[in-house]
Coordinates of C-alpha atoms in Angstrom, one line a residue:
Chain A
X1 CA -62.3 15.1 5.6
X2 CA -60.7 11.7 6.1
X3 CA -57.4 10.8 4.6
X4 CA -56.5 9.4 1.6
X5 CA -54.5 6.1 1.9
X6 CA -54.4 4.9 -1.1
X7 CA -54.4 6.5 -4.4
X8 CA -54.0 4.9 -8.2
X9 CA -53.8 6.6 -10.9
X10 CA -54.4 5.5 -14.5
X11 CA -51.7 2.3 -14.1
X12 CA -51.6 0.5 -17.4
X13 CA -49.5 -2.9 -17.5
X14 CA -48.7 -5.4 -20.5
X15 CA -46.8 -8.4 -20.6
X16 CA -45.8 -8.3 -24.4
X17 CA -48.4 -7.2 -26.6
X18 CA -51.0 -8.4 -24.1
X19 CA -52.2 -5.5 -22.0
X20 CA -53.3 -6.3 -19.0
X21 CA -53.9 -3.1 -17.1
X22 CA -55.6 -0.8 -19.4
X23 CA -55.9 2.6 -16.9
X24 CA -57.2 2.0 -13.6
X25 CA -57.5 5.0 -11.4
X26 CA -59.0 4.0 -7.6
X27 CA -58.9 6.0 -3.9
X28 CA -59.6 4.3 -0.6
X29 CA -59.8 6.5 2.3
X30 CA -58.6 5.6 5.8
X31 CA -61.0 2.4 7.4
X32 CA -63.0 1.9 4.4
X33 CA -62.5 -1.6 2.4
X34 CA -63.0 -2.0 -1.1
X35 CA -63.8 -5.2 -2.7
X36 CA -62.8 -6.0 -6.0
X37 CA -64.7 -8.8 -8.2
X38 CA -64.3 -9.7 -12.1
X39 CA -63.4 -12.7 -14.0
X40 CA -60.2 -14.8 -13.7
X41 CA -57.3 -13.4 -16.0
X42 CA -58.7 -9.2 -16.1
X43 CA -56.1 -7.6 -14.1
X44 CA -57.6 -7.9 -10.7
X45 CA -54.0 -9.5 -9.1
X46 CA -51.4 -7.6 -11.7
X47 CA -53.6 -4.6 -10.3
X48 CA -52.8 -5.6 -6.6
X49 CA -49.1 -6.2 -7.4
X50 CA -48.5 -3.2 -8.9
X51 CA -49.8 -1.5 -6.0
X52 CA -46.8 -2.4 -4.0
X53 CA -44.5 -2.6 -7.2
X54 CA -43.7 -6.5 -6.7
X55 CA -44.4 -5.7 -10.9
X56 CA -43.2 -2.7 -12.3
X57 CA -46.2 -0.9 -14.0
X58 CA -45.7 0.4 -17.4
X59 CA -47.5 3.6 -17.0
X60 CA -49.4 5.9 -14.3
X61 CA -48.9 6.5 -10.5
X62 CA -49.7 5.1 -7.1
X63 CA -49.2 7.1 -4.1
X64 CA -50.2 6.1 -0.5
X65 CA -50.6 8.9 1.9
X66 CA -49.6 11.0 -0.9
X67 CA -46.4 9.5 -0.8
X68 CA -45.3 8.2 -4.6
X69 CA -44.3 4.6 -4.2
X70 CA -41.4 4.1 -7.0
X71 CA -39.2 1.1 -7.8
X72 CA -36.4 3.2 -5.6
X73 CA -38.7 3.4 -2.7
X74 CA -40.4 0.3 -3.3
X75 CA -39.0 -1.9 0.2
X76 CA -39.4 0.9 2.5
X77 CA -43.0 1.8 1.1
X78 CA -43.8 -2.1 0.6
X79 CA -43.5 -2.3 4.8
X80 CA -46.4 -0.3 5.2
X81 CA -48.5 -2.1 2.3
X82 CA -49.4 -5.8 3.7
X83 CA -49.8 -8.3 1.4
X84 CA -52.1 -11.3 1.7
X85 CA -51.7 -14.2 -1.2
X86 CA -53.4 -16.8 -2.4
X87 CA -51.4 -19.4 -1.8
X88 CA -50.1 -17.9 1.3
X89 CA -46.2 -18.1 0.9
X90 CA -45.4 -18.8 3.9
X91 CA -41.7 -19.2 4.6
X92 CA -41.9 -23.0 5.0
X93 CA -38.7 -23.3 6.6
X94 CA -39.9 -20.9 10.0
X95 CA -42.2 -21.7 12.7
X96 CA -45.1 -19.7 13.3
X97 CA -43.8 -17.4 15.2
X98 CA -40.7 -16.9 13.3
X99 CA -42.6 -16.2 9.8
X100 CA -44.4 -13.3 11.9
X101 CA -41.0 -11.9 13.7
X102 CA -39.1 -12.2 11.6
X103 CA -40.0 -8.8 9.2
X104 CA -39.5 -7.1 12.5
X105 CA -36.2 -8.2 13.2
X106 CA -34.9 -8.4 10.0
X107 CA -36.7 -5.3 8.2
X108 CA -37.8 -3.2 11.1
X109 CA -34.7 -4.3 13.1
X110 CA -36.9 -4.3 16.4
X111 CA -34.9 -6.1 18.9
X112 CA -36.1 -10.2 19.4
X113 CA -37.9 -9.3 22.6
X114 CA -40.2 -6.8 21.1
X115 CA -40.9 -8.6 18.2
X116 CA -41.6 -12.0 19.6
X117 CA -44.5 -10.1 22.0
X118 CA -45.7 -8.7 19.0
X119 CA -45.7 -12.0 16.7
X120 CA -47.3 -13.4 19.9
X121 CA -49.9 -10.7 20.2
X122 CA -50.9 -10.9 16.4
X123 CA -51.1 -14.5 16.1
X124 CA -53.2 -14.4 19.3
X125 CA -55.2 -12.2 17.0
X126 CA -56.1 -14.6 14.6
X127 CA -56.5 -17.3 16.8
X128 CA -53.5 -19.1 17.0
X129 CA -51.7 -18.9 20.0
X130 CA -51.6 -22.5 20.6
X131 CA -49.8 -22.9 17.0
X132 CA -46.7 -20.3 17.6
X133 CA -44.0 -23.2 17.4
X134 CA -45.6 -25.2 14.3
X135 CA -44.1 -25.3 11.0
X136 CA -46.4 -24.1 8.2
X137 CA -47.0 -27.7 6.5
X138 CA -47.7 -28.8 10.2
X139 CA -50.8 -26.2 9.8
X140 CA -54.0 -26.4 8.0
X141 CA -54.9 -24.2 4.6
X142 CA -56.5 -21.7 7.2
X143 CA -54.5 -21.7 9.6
X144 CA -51.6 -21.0 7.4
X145 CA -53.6 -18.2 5.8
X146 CA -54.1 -16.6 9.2
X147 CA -50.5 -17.1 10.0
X148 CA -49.8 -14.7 6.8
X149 CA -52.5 -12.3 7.5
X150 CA -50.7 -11.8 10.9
X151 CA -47.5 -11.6 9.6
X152 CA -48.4 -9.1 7.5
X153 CA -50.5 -7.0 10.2
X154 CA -47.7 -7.2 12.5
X155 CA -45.1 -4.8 10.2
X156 CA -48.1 -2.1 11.2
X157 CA -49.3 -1.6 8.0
X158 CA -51.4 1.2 6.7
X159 CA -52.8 -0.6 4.1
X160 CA -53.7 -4.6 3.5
X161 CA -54.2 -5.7 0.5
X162 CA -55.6 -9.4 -0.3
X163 CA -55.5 -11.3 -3.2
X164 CA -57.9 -13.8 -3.4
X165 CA -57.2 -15.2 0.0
X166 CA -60.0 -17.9 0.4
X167 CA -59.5 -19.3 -3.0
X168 CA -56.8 -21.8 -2.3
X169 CA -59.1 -22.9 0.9
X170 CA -61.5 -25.6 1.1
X171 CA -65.0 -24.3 1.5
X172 CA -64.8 -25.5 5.7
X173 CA -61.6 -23.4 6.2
X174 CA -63.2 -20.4 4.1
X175 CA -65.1 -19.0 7.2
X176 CA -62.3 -18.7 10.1
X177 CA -60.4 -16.8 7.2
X178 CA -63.2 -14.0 6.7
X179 CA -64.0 -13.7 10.0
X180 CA -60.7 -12.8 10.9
X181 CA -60.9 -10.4 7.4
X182 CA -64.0 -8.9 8.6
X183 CA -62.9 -7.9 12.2
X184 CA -60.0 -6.2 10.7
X185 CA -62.3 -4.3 8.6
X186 CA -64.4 -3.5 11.6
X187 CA -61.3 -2.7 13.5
X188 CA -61.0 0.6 11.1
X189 CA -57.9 -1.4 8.9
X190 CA -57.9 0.3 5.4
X191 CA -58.4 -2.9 3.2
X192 CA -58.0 -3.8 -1.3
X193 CA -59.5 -6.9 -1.0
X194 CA -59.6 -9.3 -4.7
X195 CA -62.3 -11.7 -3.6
X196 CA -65.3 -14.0 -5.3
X197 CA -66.9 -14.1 -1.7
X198 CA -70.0 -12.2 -2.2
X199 CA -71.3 -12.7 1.7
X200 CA -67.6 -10.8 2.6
X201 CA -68.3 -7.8 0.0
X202 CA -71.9 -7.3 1.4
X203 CA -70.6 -7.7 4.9
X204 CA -67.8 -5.6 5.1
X205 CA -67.2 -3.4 1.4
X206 CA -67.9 0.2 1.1
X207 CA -67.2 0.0 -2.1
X208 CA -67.7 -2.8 -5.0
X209 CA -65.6 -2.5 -7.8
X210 CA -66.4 -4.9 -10.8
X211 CA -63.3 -4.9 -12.7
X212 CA -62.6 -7.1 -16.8
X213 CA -60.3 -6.5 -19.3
X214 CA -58.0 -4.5 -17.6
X215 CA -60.7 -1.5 -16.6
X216 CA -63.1 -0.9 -14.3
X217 CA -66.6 -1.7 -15.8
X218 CA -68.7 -0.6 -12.8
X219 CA -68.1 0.6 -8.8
X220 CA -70.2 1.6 -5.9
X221 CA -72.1 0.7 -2.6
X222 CA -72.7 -2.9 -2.3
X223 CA -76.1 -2.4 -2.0
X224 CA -76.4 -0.7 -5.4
X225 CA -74.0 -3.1 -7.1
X226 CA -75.9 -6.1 -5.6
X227 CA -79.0 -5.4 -6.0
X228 CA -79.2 -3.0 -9.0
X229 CA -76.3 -3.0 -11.1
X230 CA -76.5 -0.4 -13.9
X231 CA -73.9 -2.4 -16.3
X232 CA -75.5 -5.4 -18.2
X233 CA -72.1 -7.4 -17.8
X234 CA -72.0 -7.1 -13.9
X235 CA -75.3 -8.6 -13.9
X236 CA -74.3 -11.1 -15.8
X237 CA -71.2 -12.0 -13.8
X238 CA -72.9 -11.6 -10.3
X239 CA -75.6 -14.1 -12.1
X240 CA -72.6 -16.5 -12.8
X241 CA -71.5 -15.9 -8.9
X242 CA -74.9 -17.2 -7.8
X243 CA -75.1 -19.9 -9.8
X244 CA -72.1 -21.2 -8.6
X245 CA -72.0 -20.4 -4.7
X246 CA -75.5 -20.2 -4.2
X247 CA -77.6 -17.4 -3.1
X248 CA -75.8 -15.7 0.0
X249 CA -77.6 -14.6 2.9
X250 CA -76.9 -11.2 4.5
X251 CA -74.4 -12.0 7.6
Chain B
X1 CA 2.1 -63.3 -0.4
X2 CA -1.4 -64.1 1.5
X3 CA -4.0 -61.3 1.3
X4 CA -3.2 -60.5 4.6
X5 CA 0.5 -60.3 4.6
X6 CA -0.3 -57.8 1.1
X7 CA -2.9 -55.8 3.4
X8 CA -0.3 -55.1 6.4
X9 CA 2.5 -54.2 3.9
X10 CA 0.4 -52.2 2.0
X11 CA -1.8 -50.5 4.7
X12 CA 1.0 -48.0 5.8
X13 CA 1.0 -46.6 2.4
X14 CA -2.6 -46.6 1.5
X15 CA -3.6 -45.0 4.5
X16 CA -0.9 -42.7 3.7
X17 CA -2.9 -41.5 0.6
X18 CA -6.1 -42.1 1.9
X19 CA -5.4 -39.0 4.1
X20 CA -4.2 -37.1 1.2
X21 CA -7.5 -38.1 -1.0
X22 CA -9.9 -36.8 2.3
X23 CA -7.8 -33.9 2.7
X24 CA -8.5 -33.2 -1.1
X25 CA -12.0 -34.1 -1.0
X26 CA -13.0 -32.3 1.6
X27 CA -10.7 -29.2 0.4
X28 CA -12.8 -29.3 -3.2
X29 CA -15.9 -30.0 -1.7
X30 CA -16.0 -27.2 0.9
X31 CA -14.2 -24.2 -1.7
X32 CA -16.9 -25.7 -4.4
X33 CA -19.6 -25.3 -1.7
X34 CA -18.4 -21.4 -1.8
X35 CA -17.7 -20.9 -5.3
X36 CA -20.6 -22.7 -6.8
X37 CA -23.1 -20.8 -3.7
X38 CA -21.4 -17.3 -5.3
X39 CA -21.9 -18.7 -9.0
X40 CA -25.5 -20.0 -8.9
X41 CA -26.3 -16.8 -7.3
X42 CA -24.7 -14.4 -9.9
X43 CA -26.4 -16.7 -12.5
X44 CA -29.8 -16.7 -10.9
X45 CA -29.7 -13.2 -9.4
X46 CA -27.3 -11.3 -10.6
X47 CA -27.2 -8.3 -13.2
X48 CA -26.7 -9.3 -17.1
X49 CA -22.9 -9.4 -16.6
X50 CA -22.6 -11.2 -13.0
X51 CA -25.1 -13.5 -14.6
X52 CA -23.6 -13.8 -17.9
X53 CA -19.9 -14.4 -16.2
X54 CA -21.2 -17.2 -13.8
X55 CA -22.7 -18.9 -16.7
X56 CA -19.9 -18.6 -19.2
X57 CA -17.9 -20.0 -16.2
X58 CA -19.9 -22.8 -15.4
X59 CA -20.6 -23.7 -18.8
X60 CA -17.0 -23.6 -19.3
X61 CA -15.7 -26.1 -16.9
X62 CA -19.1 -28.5 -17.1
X63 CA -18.0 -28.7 -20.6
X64 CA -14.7 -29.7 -20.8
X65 CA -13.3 -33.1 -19.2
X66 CA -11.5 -32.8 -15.6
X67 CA -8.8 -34.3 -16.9
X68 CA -8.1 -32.1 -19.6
X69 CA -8.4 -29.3 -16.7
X70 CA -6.1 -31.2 -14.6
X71 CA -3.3 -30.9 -17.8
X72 CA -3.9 -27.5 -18.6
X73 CA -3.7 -26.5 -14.9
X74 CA -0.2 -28.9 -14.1
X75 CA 1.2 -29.3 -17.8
X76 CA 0.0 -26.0 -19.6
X77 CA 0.9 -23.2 -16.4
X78 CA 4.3 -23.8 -16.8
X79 CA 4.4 -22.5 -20.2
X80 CA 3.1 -19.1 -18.6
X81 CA 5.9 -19.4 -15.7
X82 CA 3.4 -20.5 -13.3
X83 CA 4.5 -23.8 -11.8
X84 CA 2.2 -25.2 -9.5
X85 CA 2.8 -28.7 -7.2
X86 CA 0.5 -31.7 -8.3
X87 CA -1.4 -31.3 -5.0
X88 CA -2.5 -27.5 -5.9
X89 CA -3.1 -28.2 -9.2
X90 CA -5.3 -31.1 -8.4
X91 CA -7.1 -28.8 -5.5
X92 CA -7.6 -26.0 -7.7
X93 CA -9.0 -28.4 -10.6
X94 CA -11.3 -30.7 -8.2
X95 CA -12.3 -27.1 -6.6
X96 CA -13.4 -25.2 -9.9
X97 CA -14.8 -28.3 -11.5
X98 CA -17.2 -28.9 -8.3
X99 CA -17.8 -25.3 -7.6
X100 CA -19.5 -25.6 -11.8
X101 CA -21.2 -28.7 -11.0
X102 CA -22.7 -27.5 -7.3
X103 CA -23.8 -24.2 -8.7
X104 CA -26.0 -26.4 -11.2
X105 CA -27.3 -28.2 -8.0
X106 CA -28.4 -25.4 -6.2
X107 CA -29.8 -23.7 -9.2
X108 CA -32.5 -26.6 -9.6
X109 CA -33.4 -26.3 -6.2
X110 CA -33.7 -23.0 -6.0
X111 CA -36.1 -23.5 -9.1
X112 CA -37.8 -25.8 -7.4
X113 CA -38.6 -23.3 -4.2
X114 CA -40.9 -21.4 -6.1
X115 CA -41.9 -17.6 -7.0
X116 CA -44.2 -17.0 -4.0
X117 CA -41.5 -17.4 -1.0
X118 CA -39.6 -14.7 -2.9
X119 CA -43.2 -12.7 -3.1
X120 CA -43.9 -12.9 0.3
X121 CA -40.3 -11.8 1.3
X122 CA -40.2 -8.8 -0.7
X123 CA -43.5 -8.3 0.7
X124 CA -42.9 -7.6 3.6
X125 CA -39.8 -4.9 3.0
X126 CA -37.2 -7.2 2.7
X127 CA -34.4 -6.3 0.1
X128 CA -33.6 -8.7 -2.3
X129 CA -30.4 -10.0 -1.4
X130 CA -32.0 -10.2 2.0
X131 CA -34.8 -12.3 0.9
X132 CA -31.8 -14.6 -0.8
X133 CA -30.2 -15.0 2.6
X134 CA -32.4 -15.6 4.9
X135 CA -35.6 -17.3 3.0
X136 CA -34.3 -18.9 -0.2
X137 CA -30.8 -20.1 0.5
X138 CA -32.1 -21.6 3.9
X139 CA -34.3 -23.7 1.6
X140 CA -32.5 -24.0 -1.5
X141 CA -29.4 -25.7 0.4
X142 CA -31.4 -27.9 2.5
X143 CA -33.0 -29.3 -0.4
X144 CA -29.6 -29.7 -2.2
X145 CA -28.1 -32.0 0.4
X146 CA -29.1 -35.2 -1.5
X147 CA -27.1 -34.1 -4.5
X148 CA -24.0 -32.8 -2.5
X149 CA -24.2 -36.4 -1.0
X150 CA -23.8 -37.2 -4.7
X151 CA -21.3 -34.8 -5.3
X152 CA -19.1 -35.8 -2.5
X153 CA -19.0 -39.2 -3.4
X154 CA -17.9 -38.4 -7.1
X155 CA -14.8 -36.3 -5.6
X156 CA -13.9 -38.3 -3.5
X157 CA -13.5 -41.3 -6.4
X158 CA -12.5 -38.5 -9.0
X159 CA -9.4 -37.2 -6.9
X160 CA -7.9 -40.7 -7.9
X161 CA -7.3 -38.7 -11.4
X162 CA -4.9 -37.0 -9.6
X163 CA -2.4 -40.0 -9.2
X164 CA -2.2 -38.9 -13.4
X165 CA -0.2 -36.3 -12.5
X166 CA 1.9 -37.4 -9.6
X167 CA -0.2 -36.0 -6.1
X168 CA 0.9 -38.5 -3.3
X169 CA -2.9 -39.4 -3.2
X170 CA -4.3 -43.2 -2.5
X171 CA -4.0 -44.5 -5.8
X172 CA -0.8 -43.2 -6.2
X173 CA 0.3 -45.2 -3.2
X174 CA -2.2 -47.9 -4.3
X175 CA 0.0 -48.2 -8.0
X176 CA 3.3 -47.8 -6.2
X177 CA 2.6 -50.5 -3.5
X178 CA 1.1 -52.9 -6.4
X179 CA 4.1 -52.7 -8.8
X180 CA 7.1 -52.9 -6.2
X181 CA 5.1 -56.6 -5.2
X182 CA 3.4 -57.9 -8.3
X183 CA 0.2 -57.6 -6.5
X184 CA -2.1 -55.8 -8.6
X185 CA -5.4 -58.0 -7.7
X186 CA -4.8 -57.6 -4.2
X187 CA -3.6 -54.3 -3.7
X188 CA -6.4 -53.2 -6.0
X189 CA -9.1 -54.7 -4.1
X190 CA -7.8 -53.5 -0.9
X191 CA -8.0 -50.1 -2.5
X192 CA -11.7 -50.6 -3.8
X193 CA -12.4 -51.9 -0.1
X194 CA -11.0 -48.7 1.4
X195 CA -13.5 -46.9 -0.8
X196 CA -16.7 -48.4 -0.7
X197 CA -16.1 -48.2 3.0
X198 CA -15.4 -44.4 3.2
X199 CA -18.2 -43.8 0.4
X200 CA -21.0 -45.8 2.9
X201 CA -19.6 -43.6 5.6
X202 CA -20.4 -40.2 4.1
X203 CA -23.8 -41.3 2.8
X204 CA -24.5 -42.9 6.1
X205 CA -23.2 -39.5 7.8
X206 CA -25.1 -36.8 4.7
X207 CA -28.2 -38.9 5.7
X208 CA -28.1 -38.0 9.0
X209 CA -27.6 -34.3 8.4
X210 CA -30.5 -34.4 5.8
X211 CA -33.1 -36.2 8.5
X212 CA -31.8 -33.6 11.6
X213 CA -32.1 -30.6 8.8
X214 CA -35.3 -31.3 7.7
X215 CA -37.8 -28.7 8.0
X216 CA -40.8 -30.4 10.4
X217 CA -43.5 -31.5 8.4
X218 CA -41.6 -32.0 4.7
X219 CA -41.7 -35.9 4.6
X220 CA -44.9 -37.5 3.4
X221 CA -42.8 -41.2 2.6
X222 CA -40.5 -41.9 5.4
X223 CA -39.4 -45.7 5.4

């Protein structure tokens, strides 16, 4: 039986009297991705950072490797959680290099050598070896992106989790993103990923999860979700999708 | 007396308290730098009563006039057996005042940094207090350097206040030099000169500081 990485369970959230998170329960097993799609403003990104308790759920659990991850434990357990944004955060004030390192010297307390060869190594990874000594506004939207993805793949995570990460990216710095997204799935990485990009989800999900309102409306295989969605509102919203990206070709 | 004869009996003097005023200046500046770093971060990130105390504080001294400070602090400590020289009570006033107004500084910019840097940093395992040192503040201060500029400047012109209750600063020497010769115009204007010229200095010098600080790829107008 394969591992459990990530387990949620029943995690409700509300920001006053509006609730945002009305009970979502999701697994992920080791090396499978799940892709999470739904309207703007259901819960899809509250969901993500309650995950790794940047917000403080009002109710229900989340453990990962059956480990319960609690406001107490919440920077220890947040190292082996990576977090991808939509607007990247980069620290604009490092190079490069330094944005990756510097979790390993500073959290992990790896000495410099050993964490430059690894900041090396994962921006390698994604491409940009050339681009270790840039600052972040000296990069592109996609390059900066990638610069965060290997800054968070290089505290050894067991988990990534992605929030929207192509959204803030103009539609010719979309691909070099998902590629690198898609080898990492391929490479066995156990991924949440909050995305519109349908070709990504057929590509790479095991699992679709159609999330509005704060619940989850519908989930399973791709293929059943894309072509034959039992929910009349997931049809509708994939309808929406098509309409306004076209219709995507299997990769 | 010529302008010049009034600058060469003058000059001795002025310079005199021209090295008291730096000396004060940068005294304030540098324990307000401290204070206000302590202060702004107890308002922004403390707990409700390290948050609470920072504001009161700051609200405090940004709300009463210096001068009034400077009183309570030389003329009102007495009455409590605490006697303190002109010169400590002007750098104690000039420190507290700035450490208020440089808290407020910092506190916009550290506003203006943003949610996410804080995000990623916490992200990635760092504590928060970590994430303060070594991703906001590097920011947040570098950003702030325009207004310390400012800040600067205003001390060093505001330690003349000080002359109100006798520190051996330049317009002290300034008043003391102008009465014993009936020179006010002169010795006045040799005093605004000595001034403006240190004021062009520092902003000529924070300039500097801000262009080699500047993180690579931040300036979109550059002259």
């Amino acid at each position: 039986m394969t591992k459990v990485v990530l387990k949620v369970e029943d995690l409700k959230k509300s920001y006053g009297r509006n609730e945002i998170l009305k009970g979502v329960s999701l697994e992920i097993k080791k090396g499978e991705t799940k892709v999470i799609i739904g309207p703007s403003g259901t819960g899809k990104s509250t969901l993500l950072a309650c995950i790794n308790r940047l917000v403080e759920p009002d109710h229900g659990r989340v453990l990962l490797e059956g480990e319960e991850i609690t406001s107490r434990n919440a920077c220890k357990m947040r190292q082996k959680i990576g977090y991808v944004f939509q607007d990247f955060n980069l620290f604009n004030h490092l190079t490069a290099l330094d944005n990756v390192r510097i979790g390993l010297i500073k959290v992990q307390k790896l000495p410099k050598e050993e964490a430059t060869r690894i900041a090396i190594e994962q921006l390698s990874k994604v491409g940009l070896s050339q681009k270790v000594n840039l600052y972040p506004s000296q990069l592109s939207g996609g390059q900066k992106q990638r610069v965060a993805i290997a800054r968070a793949l290089a505290m050894r995570p067991k988990l990534m989790l992605f929030d929207e990460p192509t959204s803030a990216l103009d539609p010719e710095l979309i691909g070099e993103v998902l590629s690198v997204m898609i080898d990492l799935a391929k490479s066995g990485m156990t991924m949440l990923v909050v995305t519109h990009e349908l070709g990504f989800a057929r590509t790479v999900a095991d699992e679709i999860i159609f999330m509005e309102n704060g619940i989850i409306v519908e989930q399973g295989p791709p293929a059943l979700i894309f072509t034959n969605p039992q929910k009349d509102r997931t049809k509708q919203f994939l309808r929406k999708l098509t309409e306004l990206y076209g219709e995507e070709k299997n990769k | 007396m010529s302008f010049w004869q009034i600058v060469l009996v003058s000059m001795p003097r002025l310079l005199n308290g021209l090295t008291v005023t730096l000396y004060m200046t940068v005294f304030s500046a540098a324990v307000g730098l401290l204070l206000g770093i302590i202060l702004c971060l107890g308002r922004v990130y403390g707990n409700k009563v390290a948050s609470l105390l920072s504001t009161g504080f700051i609200e405090l001294i940004r709300g009463t006039p210096m001068l009034v400070q400077l009183f309570i602090l030389y003329y009102g400590l007495p009455s409590y057996n605490i006697r303190l020289t002109p010169l400590l009570a002007a750098l104690i006033g000039f420190s507290i005042n700035s450490a208020a107004y440089q808290a407020e500084y910092l506190r916009g910019s550290i506003q203006s940094i943003g949610i996410g840097q804080m995000k990623a940093a916490l992200s990635i395992g760092m504590k928060k207090w970590q994430a303060v040192r070594l991703i906001i503040l590097p920011q947040a201060l570098r950003r702030v350097i325009p207004a310390w500029t400012n800040e600067f400047i205003y001390l060093l012109k505001y330690t003349s206040m000080a002359y109100i209750i006798g520190a051996p600063e330049m317009m002290a020497q300034a008043k003391f030099v102008a009465s014993r010769n009936f020179e006010f115009f002169k010795v006045y204007l040799l005093t605004a000169a000595i001034y403006l010229s240190i004021v062009w200095t520092i902003s000529f010098v924070f300039s500097y500081f801000e262009r080699k600080l500047r993180i690579p790829g931040t300036v979109v107008t550059e002259r």
